[in-house]
GROMACS .gro file of C-alpha atoms in nm:
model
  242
    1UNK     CA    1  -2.088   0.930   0.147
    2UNK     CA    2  -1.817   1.064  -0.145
    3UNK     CA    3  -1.522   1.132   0.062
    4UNK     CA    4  -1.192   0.929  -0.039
    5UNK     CA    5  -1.022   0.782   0.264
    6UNK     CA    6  -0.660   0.681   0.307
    7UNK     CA    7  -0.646   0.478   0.670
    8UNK     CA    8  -0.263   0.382   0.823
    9UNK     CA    9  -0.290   0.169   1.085
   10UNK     CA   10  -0.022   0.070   1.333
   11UNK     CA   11   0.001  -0.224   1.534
   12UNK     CA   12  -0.127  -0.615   1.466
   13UNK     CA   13  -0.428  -0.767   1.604
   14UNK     CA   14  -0.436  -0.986   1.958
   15UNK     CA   15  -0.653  -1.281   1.906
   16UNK     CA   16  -0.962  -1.143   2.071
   17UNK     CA   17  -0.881  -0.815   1.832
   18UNK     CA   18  -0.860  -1.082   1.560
   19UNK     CA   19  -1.230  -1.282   1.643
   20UNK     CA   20  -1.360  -0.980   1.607
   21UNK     CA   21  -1.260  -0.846   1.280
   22UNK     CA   22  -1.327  -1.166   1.116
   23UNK     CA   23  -1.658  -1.148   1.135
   24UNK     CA   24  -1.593  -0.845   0.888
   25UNK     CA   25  -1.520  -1.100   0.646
   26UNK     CA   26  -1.712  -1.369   0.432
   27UNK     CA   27  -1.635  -1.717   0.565
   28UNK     CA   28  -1.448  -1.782   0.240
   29UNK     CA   29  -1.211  -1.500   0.246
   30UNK     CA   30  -1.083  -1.611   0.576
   31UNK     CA   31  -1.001  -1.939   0.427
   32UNK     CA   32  -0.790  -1.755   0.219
   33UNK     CA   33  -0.626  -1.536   0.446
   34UNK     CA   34  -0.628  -1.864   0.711
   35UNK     CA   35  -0.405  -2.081   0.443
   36UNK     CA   36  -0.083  -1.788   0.446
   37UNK     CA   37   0.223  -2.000   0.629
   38UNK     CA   38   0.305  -1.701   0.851
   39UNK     CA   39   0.103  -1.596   1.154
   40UNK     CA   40   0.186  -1.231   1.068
   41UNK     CA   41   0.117  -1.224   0.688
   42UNK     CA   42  -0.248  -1.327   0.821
   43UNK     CA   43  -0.305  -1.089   1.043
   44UNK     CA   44  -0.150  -0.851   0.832
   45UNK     CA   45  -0.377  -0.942   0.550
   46UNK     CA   46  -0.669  -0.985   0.770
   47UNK     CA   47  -0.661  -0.652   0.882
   48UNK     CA   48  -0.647  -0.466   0.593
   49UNK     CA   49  -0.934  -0.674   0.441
   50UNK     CA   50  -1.124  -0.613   0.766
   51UNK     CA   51  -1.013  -0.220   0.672
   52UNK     CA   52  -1.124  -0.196   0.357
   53UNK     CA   53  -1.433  -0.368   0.419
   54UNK     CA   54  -1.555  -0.092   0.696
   55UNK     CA   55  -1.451   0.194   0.492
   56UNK     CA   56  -1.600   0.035   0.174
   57UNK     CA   57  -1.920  -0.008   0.361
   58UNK     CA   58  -2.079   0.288   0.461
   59UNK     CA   59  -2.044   0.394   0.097
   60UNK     CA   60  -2.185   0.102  -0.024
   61UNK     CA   61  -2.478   0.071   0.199
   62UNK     CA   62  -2.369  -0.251   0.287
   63UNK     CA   63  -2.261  -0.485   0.556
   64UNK     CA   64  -1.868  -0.518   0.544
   65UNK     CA   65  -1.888  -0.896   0.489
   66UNK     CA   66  -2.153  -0.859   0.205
   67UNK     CA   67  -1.970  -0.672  -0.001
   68UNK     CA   68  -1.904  -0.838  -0.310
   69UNK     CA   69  -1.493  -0.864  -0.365
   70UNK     CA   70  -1.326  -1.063  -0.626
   71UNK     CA   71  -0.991  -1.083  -0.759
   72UNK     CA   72  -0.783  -0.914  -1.124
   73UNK     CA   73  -0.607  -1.145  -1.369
   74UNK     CA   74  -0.303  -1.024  -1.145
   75UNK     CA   75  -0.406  -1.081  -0.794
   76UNK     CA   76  -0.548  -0.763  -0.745
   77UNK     CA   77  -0.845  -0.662  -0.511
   78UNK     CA   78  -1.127  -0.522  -0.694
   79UNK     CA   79  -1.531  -0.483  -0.638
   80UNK     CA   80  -1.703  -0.731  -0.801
   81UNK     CA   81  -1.968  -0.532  -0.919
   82UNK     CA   82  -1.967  -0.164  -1.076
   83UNK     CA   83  -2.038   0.037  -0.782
   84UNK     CA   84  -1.797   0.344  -0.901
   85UNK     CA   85  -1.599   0.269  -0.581
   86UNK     CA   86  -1.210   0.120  -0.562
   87UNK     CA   87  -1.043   0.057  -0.289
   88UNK     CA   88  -0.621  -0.048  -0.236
   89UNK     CA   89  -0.468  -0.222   0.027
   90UNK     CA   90  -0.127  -0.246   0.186
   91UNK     CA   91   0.076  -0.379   0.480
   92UNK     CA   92   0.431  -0.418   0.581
   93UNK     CA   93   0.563  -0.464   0.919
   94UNK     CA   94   0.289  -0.311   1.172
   95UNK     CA   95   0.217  -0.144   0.942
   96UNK     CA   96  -0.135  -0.144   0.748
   97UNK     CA   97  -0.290   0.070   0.516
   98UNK     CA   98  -0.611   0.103   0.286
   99UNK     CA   99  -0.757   0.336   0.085
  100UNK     CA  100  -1.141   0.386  -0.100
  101UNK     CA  101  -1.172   0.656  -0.320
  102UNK     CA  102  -1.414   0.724  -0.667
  103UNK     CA  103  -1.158   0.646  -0.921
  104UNK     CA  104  -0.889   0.408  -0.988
  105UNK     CA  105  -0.604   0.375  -0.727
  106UNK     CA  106  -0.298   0.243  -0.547
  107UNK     CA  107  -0.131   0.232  -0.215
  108UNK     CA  108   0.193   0.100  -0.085
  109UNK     CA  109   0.355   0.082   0.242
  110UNK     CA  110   0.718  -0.075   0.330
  111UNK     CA  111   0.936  -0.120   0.611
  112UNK     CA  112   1.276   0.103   0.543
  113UNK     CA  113   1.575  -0.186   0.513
  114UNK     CA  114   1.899  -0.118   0.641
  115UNK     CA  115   2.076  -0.202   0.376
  116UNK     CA  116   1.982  -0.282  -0.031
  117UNK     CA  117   2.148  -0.534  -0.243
  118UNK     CA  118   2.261  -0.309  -0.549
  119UNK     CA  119   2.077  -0.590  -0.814
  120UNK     CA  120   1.764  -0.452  -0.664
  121UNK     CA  121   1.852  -0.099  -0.653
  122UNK     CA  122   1.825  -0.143  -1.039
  123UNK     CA  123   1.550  -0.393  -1.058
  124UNK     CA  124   1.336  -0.101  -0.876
  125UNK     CA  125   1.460   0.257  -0.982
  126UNK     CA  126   1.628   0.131  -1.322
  127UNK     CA  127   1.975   0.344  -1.196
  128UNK     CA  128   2.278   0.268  -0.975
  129UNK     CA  129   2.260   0.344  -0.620
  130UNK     CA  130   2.446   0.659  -0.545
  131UNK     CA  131   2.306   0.839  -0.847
  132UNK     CA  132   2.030   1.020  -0.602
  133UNK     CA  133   2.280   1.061  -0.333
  134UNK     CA  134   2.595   1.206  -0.587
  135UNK     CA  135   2.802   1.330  -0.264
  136UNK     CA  136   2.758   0.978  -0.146
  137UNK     CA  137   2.826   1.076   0.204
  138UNK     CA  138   2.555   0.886   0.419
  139UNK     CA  139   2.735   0.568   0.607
  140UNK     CA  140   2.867   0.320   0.379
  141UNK     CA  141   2.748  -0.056   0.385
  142UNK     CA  142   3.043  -0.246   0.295
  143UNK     CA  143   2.825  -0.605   0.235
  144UNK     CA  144   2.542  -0.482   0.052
  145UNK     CA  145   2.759  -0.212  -0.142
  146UNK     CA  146   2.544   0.095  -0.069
  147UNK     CA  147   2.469   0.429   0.222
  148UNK     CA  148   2.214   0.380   0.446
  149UNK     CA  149   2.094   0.725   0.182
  150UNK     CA  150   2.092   0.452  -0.066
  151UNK     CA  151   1.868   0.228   0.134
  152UNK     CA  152   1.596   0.492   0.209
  153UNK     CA  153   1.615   0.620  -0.119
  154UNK     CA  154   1.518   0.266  -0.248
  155UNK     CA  155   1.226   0.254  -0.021
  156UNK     CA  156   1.098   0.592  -0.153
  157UNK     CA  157   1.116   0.448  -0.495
  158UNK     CA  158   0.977   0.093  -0.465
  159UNK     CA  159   0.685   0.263  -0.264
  160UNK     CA  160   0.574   0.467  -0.533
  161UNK     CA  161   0.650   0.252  -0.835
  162UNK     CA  162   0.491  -0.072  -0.632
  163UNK     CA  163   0.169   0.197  -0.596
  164UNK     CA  164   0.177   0.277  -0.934
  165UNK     CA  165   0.174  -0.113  -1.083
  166UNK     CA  166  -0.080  -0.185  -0.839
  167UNK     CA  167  -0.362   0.161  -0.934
  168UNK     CA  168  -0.322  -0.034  -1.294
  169UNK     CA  169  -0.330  -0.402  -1.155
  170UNK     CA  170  -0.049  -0.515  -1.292
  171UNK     CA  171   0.150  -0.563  -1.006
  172UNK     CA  172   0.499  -0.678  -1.070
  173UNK     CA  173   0.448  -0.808  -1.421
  174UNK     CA  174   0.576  -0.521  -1.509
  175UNK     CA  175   0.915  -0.409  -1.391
  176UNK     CA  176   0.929  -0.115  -1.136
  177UNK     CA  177   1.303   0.030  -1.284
  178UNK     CA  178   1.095   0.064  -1.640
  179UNK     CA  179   0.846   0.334  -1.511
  180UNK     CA  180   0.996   0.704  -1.517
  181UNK     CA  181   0.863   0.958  -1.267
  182UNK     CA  182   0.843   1.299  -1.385
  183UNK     CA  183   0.800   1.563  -1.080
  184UNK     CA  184   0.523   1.833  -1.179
  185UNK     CA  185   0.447   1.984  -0.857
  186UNK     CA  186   0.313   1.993  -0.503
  187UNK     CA  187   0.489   1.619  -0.455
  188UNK     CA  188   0.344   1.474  -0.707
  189UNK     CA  189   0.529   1.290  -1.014
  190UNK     CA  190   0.370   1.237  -1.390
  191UNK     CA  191   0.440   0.818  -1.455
  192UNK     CA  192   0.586   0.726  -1.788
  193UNK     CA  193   0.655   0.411  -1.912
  194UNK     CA  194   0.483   0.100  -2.036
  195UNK     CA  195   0.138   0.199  -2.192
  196UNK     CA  196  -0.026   0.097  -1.911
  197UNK     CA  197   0.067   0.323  -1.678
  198UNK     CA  198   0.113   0.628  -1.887
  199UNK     CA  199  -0.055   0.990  -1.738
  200UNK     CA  200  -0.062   0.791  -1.398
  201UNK     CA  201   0.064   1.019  -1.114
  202UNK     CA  202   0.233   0.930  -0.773
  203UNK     CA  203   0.361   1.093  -0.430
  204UNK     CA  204   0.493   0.977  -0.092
  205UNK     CA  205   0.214   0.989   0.185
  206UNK     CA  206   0.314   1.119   0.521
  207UNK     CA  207   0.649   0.878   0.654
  208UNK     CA  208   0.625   0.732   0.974
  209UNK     CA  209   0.949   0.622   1.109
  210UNK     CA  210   1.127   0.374   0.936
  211UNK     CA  211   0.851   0.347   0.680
  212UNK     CA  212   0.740   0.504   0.308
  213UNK     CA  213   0.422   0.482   0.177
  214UNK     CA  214   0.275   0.632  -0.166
  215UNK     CA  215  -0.066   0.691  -0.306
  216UNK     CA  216  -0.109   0.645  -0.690
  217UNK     CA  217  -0.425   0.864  -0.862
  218UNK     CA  218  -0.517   0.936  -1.239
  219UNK     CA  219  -0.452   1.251  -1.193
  220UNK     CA  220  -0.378   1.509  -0.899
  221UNK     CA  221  -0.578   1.556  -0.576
  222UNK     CA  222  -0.580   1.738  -0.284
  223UNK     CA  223  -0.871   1.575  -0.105
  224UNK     CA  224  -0.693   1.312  -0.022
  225UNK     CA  225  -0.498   1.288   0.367
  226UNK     CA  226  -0.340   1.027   0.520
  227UNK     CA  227  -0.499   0.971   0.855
  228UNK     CA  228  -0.274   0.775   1.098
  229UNK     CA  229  -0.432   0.522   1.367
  230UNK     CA  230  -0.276   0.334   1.678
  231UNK     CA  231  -0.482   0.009   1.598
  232UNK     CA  232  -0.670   0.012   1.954
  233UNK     CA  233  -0.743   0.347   1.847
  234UNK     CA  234  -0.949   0.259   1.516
  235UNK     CA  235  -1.094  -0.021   1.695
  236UNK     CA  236  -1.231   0.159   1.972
  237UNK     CA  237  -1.430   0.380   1.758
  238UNK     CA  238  -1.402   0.284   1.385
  239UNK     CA  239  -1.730   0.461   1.284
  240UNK     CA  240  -1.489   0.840   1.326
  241UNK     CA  241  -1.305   0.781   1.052
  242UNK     CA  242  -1.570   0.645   0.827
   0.00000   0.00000   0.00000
């Protein structure tokens, strides 16, 4: 099996849900996931394990919990052995989302926020608020000092620049207003920047309301679509969108 997969699910696991998809993980994983201080950040984080694992595993030949994960010098994800398979992961809200594919790659999901603190508009787009929005003429938010335009604007930047830092597995080491995104067609944008992430190239995924996600490649593809899952849904029959 060759065919990249990008997986959204929606919707957190009940605890019979959960029983069952951690025996898709190694007993040490779920350690792990089992010391996070929120209930939600460990479901959220066992799912998308659980995810990756069953997409991983038909191409692998393997049974999700034998396959062979580790961890990057930066927290990231990665096979630990060269099976010319990579795989990203990311959650936010009910909102989870993995991806396998033959090359190096990154996904990110996030939760729209009603309003953005202007210090972070910079940190993550490296501009002011308002310069993608000139007319500024969406609702203005008098506390954080930005539109609600502002806001989702933010979100459609962090989600791609988060993406890219994570495809090079350096996540925020590096700072996400430093990376320039160069459009060059069919949604796509060329990454400049630190060497790192140089040539890299980026696009929004398919927005769900109230959410932006991105997918981060070496170079452009059109073989890869977003395929969007209630979570009963995937569970029911997992094996149809192998």
């Amino acid at each position: 099996m060759t065919t990249p997969r990008i997986i959204a699910l929606r919707g957190l696991p009940d605890e019979e849900q959960a029983r069952r998809l951690r025996r898709d993980l190694p007993e040490a994983e779920w350690q792990w996931i089992a010391r996070l201080r929120q209930p939600q950040d460990r479901l959220r984080s066992l799912l998308g394990r659980a995810l990756a694992r069953r997409l991983l595993a038909p191409r692998l030949d393997l049974a999700p919990a034998r396959i062979p994960l580790t961890t990057g010098p930066h927290g990231k994800p990665l096979l630990a052995a060269l099976s010319g398979w990579h795989f990203s992961i990311a959650h936010s809200g009910d909102q989870v989302l993995a991806a396998v594919g033959p090359q190096a790659l990154g996904v990110d999901v996030e939760r729209c926020p009603e309003r953005v603190d202007e210090a972070l508009f910079r940190f993550a787009t490296g501009r002011e608020p308002g310069r993608t929005d000139p007319s500024r003429d969406g609702p203005r938010d008098e506390t954080a000092g930005t539109t609600v335009s502002d806001a989702q604007a933010f979100c459609a930047e962090w989600v791609r620049r988060e993406a890219v830092l994570k495809a090079c597995g350096l996540g925020l080491t590096i700072e996400p207003g430093t990376l320039r995104l160069r459009a060059c067609g069919q949604g796509w944008h060329r990454v400049d920047g630190p060497p790192e992430v140089r040539g890299l190239h980026v696009r929004l995924l398919g927005s769900s309301p109230g959410y932006r996600a991105a997918l981060c490649l070496p170079a452009p593809r059109d073989d890869w679509q977003l395929t969007r899952l209630g979570l009963d849904a995937w569970l029911s029959d997992p094996e149809a969108v192998a």
